Tab-separated table of C-alpha atoms in Angstrom:
chain	number	residue	atom	x	y	z
A	1	UNK	CA	-3.224	-78.261	0.244
A	2	UNK	CA	-3.724	-81.184	2.574
A	3	UNK	CA	-3.565	-84.754	1.277
A	4	UNK	CA	-7.344	-85.115	1.188
A	5	UNK	CA	-9.705	-82.265	0.498
A	6	UNK	CA	-12.325	-84.125	2.506
A	7	UNK	CA	-10.327	-83.333	5.657
A	8	UNK	CA	-10.098	-79.618	4.869
A	9	UNK	CA	-12.438	-76.902	5.985
A	10	UNK	CA	-14.932	-76.542	3.145
A	11	UNK	CA	-15.730	-72.919	3.939
A	12	UNK	CA	-12.045	-72.016	3.924
A	13	UNK	CA	-11.599	-73.705	0.564
A	14	UNK	CA	-14.654	-71.937	-0.802
A	15	UNK	CA	-13.297	-68.571	0.313
A	16	UNK	CA	-9.838	-69.361	-1.021
A	17	UNK	CA	-10.968	-70.328	-4.508
A	18	UNK	CA	-14.022	-68.107	-5.012
A	19	UNK	CA	-11.834	-65.863	-7.177
A	20	UNK	CA	-12.075	-68.582	-9.842
A	21	UNK	CA	-15.790	-67.888	-10.194
A	22	UNK	CA	-15.212	-64.164	-10.755
A	23	UNK	CA	-12.486	-64.856	-13.299
A	24	UNK	CA	-14.543	-67.350	-15.297
A	25	UNK	CA	-17.688	-65.204	-15.188
A	26	UNK	CA	-15.755	-62.213	-16.560
A	27	UNK	CA	-14.448	-64.355	-19.407
A	28	UNK	CA	-17.895	-65.739	-20.261
A	29	UNK	CA	-19.559	-62.332	-19.910
A	30	UNK	CA	-17.261	-61.016	-22.636
A	31	UNK	CA	-18.183	-63.973	-24.829
A	32	UNK	CA	-21.945	-63.703	-24.263
A	33	UNK	CA	-22.516	-59.983	-23.517
A	34	UNK	CA	-26.112	-59.891	-24.740
A	35	UNK	CA	-27.411	-63.056	-23.121
A	36	UNK	CA	-25.912	-63.533	-19.694
A	37	UNK	CA	-26.520	-61.760	-16.436
A	38	UNK	CA	-23.305	-61.737	-14.405
A	39	UNK	CA	-24.999	-62.257	-11.050
A	40	UNK	CA	-26.872	-65.299	-12.346
A	41	UNK	CA	-23.668	-66.727	-13.773
A	42	UNK	CA	-21.919	-66.191	-10.455
A	43	UNK	CA	-24.593	-68.174	-8.638
A	44	UNK	CA	-24.161	-71.078	-11.041
A	45	UNK	CA	-20.405	-70.707	-10.719
A	46	UNK	CA	-20.551	-70.961	-6.930
A	47	UNK	CA	-22.609	-74.138	-7.285
A	48	UNK	CA	-19.852	-75.513	-9.512
A	49	UNK	CA	-17.213	-74.559	-6.941
A	50	UNK	CA	-19.119	-76.271	-4.124
A	51	UNK	CA	-19.469	-79.418	-6.239
A	52	UNK	CA	-15.739	-79.273	-6.973
A	53	UNK	CA	-14.929	-79.197	-3.256
A	54	UNK	CA	-17.218	-82.169	-2.628
A	55	UNK	CA	-16.023	-84.324	-5.524
A	56	UNK	CA	-12.330	-83.534	-5.889
A	57	UNK	CA	-10.054	-86.585	-5.765
A	58	UNK	CA	-6.414	-85.518	-5.290
A	59	UNK	CA	-5.156	-89.047	-5.932
A	60	UNK	CA	-5.927	-88.550	-9.636
A	61	UNK	CA	-3.055	-86.092	-9.838
A	62	UNK	CA	-5.072	-83.113	-11.083
A	63	UNK	CA	-4.581	-79.723	-9.420
A	64	UNK	CA	-7.670	-78.519	-7.585
A	65	UNK	CA	-7.603	-75.131	-9.298
A	66	UNK	CA	-7.613	-76.781	-12.743
A	67	UNK	CA	-10.352	-79.233	-11.768
A	68	UNK	CA	-12.521	-76.529	-10.200
A	69	UNK	CA	-12.109	-74.158	-13.159
A	70	UNK	CA	-13.384	-76.798	-15.572
A	71	UNK	CA	-16.299	-77.725	-13.341
A	72	UNK	CA	-17.280	-74.098	-12.655
A	73	UNK	CA	-17.311	-73.237	-16.351
A	74	UNK	CA	-19.167	-76.460	-17.156
A	75	UNK	CA	-21.858	-75.710	-14.587
A	76	UNK	CA	-22.405	-72.228	-16.015
A	77	UNK	CA	-22.540	-73.473	-19.611
A	78	UNK	CA	-24.906	-76.303	-18.688
A	79	UNK	CA	-27.203	-73.743	-17.065
A	80	UNK	CA	-26.896	-71.563	-20.154
A	81	UNK	CA	-28.167	-74.391	-22.341
A	82	UNK	CA	-31.084	-75.154	-20.026
A	83	UNK	CA	-32.167	-71.557	-19.408
A	84	UNK	CA	-34.162	-69.528	-21.899
A	85	UNK	CA	-31.309	-67.283	-23.032
A	86	UNK	CA	-32.209	-66.928	-26.704
A	87	UNK	CA	-33.307	-63.910	-28.768
A	88	UNK	CA	-37.032	-63.153	-29.058
A	89	UNK	CA	-36.794	-63.463	-32.835
A	90	UNK	CA	-35.736	-67.080	-32.397
A	91	UNK	CA	-38.218	-67.840	-29.604
A	92	UNK	CA	-41.011	-66.656	-31.884
A	93	UNK	CA	-40.331	-69.625	-34.158
A	94	UNK	CA	-40.601	-72.214	-31.384
A	95	UNK	CA	-44.370	-72.578	-31.787
A	96	UNK	CA	-43.988	-72.923	-35.542
A	97	UNK	CA	-41.370	-75.667	-35.187
A	98	UNK	CA	-43.516	-77.527	-32.653
A	99	UNK	CA	-46.607	-77.256	-34.848
A	100	UNK	CA	-44.808	-78.508	-37.967
A	101	UNK	CA	-43.201	-81.331	-36.000
A	102	UNK	CA	-46.515	-82.547	-34.566
A	103	UNK	CA	-48.275	-82.162	-37.919
A	104	UNK	CA	-45.656	-84.195	-39.808
A	105	UNK	CA	-45.453	-86.802	-37.076
A	106	UNK	CA	-49.205	-87.294	-37.316
A	107	UNK	CA	-49.189	-87.492	-41.123
A	108	UNK	CA	-46.125	-89.736	-41.430
A	109	UNK	CA	-46.836	-91.801	-38.304
A	110	UNK	CA	-43.172	-91.561	-37.365
A	111	UNK	CA	-40.576	-88.997	-36.302
A	112	UNK	CA	-39.964	-86.520	-39.154
A	113	UNK	CA	-36.397	-86.097	-40.360
A	114	UNK	CA	-34.555	-82.776	-40.443
A	115	UNK	CA	-34.916	-82.770	-44.233
A	116	UNK	CA	-38.705	-83.219	-44.017
A	117	UNK	CA	-39.012	-80.522	-41.368
A	118	UNK	CA	-36.938	-78.115	-43.453
A	119	UNK	CA	-38.982	-78.751	-46.590
A	120	UNK	CA	-42.264	-78.211	-44.744
A	121	UNK	CA	-40.998	-74.921	-43.323
A	122	UNK	CA	-39.646	-73.738	-46.679
A	123	UNK	CA	-36.025	-73.830	-45.534
A	124	UNK	CA	-32.838	-75.590	-46.556
A	125	UNK	CA	-31.671	-78.405	-44.297
A	126	UNK	CA	-28.641	-76.351	-43.275
A	127	UNK	CA	-30.802	-73.356	-42.312
A	128	UNK	CA	-33.139	-75.609	-40.349
A	129	UNK	CA	-30.195	-77.132	-38.471
A	130	UNK	CA	-28.913	-73.651	-37.656
A	131	UNK	CA	-32.355	-72.759	-36.317
A	132	UNK	CA	-32.355	-75.917	-34.193
A	133	UNK	CA	-28.975	-74.965	-32.822
A	134	UNK	CA	-30.127	-71.473	-31.894
A	135	UNK	CA	-33.266	-72.797	-30.242
A	136	UNK	CA	-31.017	-75.034	-28.147
A	137	UNK	CA	-28.796	-71.990	-27.377
A	138	UNK	CA	-25.867	-73.807	-28.933
A	139	UNK	CA	-23.316	-72.784	-31.525
A	140	UNK	CA	-23.435	-74.418	-34.973
A	141	UNK	CA	-21.783	-77.831	-35.077
A	142	UNK	CA	-18.121	-77.509	-36.071
A	143	UNK	CA	-17.533	-80.506	-38.304
A	144	UNK	CA	-13.884	-79.696	-38.988
A	145	UNK	CA	-12.516	-80.260	-35.471
A	146	UNK	CA	-9.949	-83.045	-35.641
A	147	UNK	CA	-8.630	-85.367	-32.950
A	148	UNK	CA	-5.095	-86.776	-32.685
A	149	UNK	CA	-6.103	-89.677	-34.944
A	150	UNK	CA	-7.307	-87.330	-37.674
A	151	UNK	CA	-10.963	-88.236	-37.155
A	152	UNK	CA	-13.652	-85.613	-37.691
A	153	UNK	CA	-17.382	-85.608	-38.195
A	154	UNK	CA	-16.727	-83.407	-41.202
A	155	UNK	CA	-14.945	-86.282	-42.939
A	156	UNK	CA	-18.351	-87.948	-43.178
A	157	UNK	CA	-19.810	-85.071	-45.195
A	158	UNK	CA	-18.266	-83.696	-48.432
A	159	UNK	CA	-17.031	-80.096	-48.478
A	160	UNK	CA	-19.366	-77.328	-49.604
A	161	UNK	CA	-19.070	-76.738	-53.375
A	162	UNK	CA	-20.626	-74.266	-55.789
A	163	UNK	CA	-22.401	-77.028	-57.717
A	164	UNK	CA	-26.113	-77.040	-56.668
A	165	UNK	CA	-26.267	-80.839	-56.959
A	166	UNK	CA	-23.298	-81.216	-54.607
A	167	UNK	CA	-24.907	-78.777	-52.170
A	168	UNK	CA	-28.088	-80.828	-52.241
A	169	UNK	CA	-26.082	-84.012	-51.656
A	170	UNK	CA	-24.318	-82.437	-48.705
A	171	UNK	CA	-27.622	-81.317	-47.180
A	172	UNK	CA	-28.953	-84.859	-47.458
A	173	UNK	CA	-25.830	-86.323	-45.846
A	174	UNK	CA	-25.908	-83.790	-43.021
A	175	UNK	CA	-29.514	-84.802	-42.377
A	176	UNK	CA	-28.428	-88.449	-42.244
A	177	UNK	CA	-25.646	-87.505	-39.845
A	178	UNK	CA	-28.056	-85.783	-37.477
A	179	UNK	CA	-30.416	-88.771	-37.536
A	180	UNK	CA	-27.554	-91.227	-36.987
A	181	UNK	CA	-26.297	-89.174	-34.037
A	182	UNK	CA	-29.605	-89.794	-32.282
A	183	UNK	CA	-28.629	-93.468	-31.906
A	184	UNK	CA	-25.532	-92.688	-29.829
A	185	UNK	CA	-25.361	-93.475	-26.123
A	186	UNK	CA	-25.709	-90.720	-23.534
A	187	UNK	CA	-21.965	-90.496	-22.831
A	188	UNK	CA	-21.196	-90.398	-26.559
A	189	UNK	CA	-23.759	-87.650	-27.137
A	190	UNK	CA	-22.280	-85.674	-24.241
A	191	UNK	CA	-18.771	-86.039	-25.672
A	192	UNK	CA	-19.925	-84.752	-29.079
A	193	UNK	CA	-21.829	-81.904	-27.389
A	194	UNK	CA	-18.812	-80.777	-25.374
A	195	UNK	CA	-16.262	-81.115	-28.184
A	196	UNK	CA	-18.143	-79.826	-31.230
A	197	UNK	CA	-20.740	-77.467	-29.747
A	198	UNK	CA	-19.038	-76.096	-26.621
A	199	UNK	CA	-15.431	-76.138	-27.862
A	200	UNK	CA	-14.154	-78.072	-24.843
A	201	UNK	CA	-10.879	-79.884	-25.515
A	202	UNK	CA	-10.130	-83.554	-24.826
A	203	UNK	CA	-8.126	-82.751	-21.695
A	204	UNK	CA	-11.075	-81.004	-20.058
A	205	UNK	CA	-13.491	-83.692	-21.242
A	206	UNK	CA	-11.283	-86.391	-19.715
A	207	UNK	CA	-11.608	-84.702	-16.316
A	208	UNK	CA	-15.387	-84.485	-16.662
A	209	UNK	CA	-15.724	-88.136	-17.676
A	210	UNK	CA	-13.121	-89.395	-15.217
A	211	UNK	CA	-11.027	-91.093	-17.920
A	212	UNK	CA	-7.675	-90.431	-19.596
A	213	UNK	CA	-7.279	-87.956	-22.444
A	214	UNK	CA	-6.194	-90.851	-24.673
A	215	UNK	CA	-9.433	-92.685	-23.872
A	216	UNK	CA	-11.483	-89.628	-24.877
A	217	UNK	CA	-9.652	-89.561	-28.217
A	218	UNK	CA	-10.397	-93.267	-28.720
A	219	UNK	CA	-14.077	-92.729	-27.940
A	220	UNK	CA	-14.264	-89.823	-30.378
A	221	UNK	CA	-12.604	-91.793	-33.186
A	222	UNK	CA	-14.927	-94.729	-32.548
A	223	UNK	CA	-17.991	-92.484	-32.740
A	224	UNK	CA	-16.872	-91.047	-36.095
A	225	UNK	CA	-16.269	-94.530	-37.537
A	226	UNK	CA	-19.663	-95.792	-36.384
A	227	UNK	CA	-21.454	-92.765	-37.827
A	228	UNK	CA	-19.703	-93.256	-41.175
A	229	UNK	CA	-20.944	-96.856	-41.326
A	230	UNK	CA	-24.511	-95.870	-40.458
A	231	UNK	CA	-24.600	-93.119	-43.056
A	232	UNK	CA	-23.104	-95.382	-45.732
A	233	UNK	CA	-25.697	-98.097	-45.023
């Protein structure tokens, strides 16, 4: 490649690296066979490739193919979250969730917590959180993912035990965790979204945020510490 991608022919680069879109779409189609349409994913993938060509900075020492692959997949997954790619059985509960939310908000004169929403809907907090995740077309939050410093969101919440009292305590703490997470900044929320929900590693996140992998690890550890303090308060 030339020293600066800005001096290259964009169409030639697009043609040269369009195979990345096909490769990533095939991988994602296998992962989400019942939800994604391959042609739609390709269109989003091409948008990601075009953005990669426009924004690539070779001076950062990252190979274009690696950078573009991350951005293409990110563009498709972002579109997946925004689009209405959820089962009808889940969509049918959207109106119920909205109704309960508005009803509780009116009665309590504040935002209802996950625990209050779950109780009103006759569900456990964990089941309600799973429903929220499915409505957002996201996977359940993986609390056990650990960074290089040993920090995890799961360390904030005790492990699941057979004792009903301990289960109840865990549900309450998970609810506190979700409420505390709402106070995070936009970049912090995005980091948690990518790492815990989308399974994107720190190396890929560092490229997206334009920082070092070590800095991403520091940010993650800091978030976990702050959430522990808020939950303990």
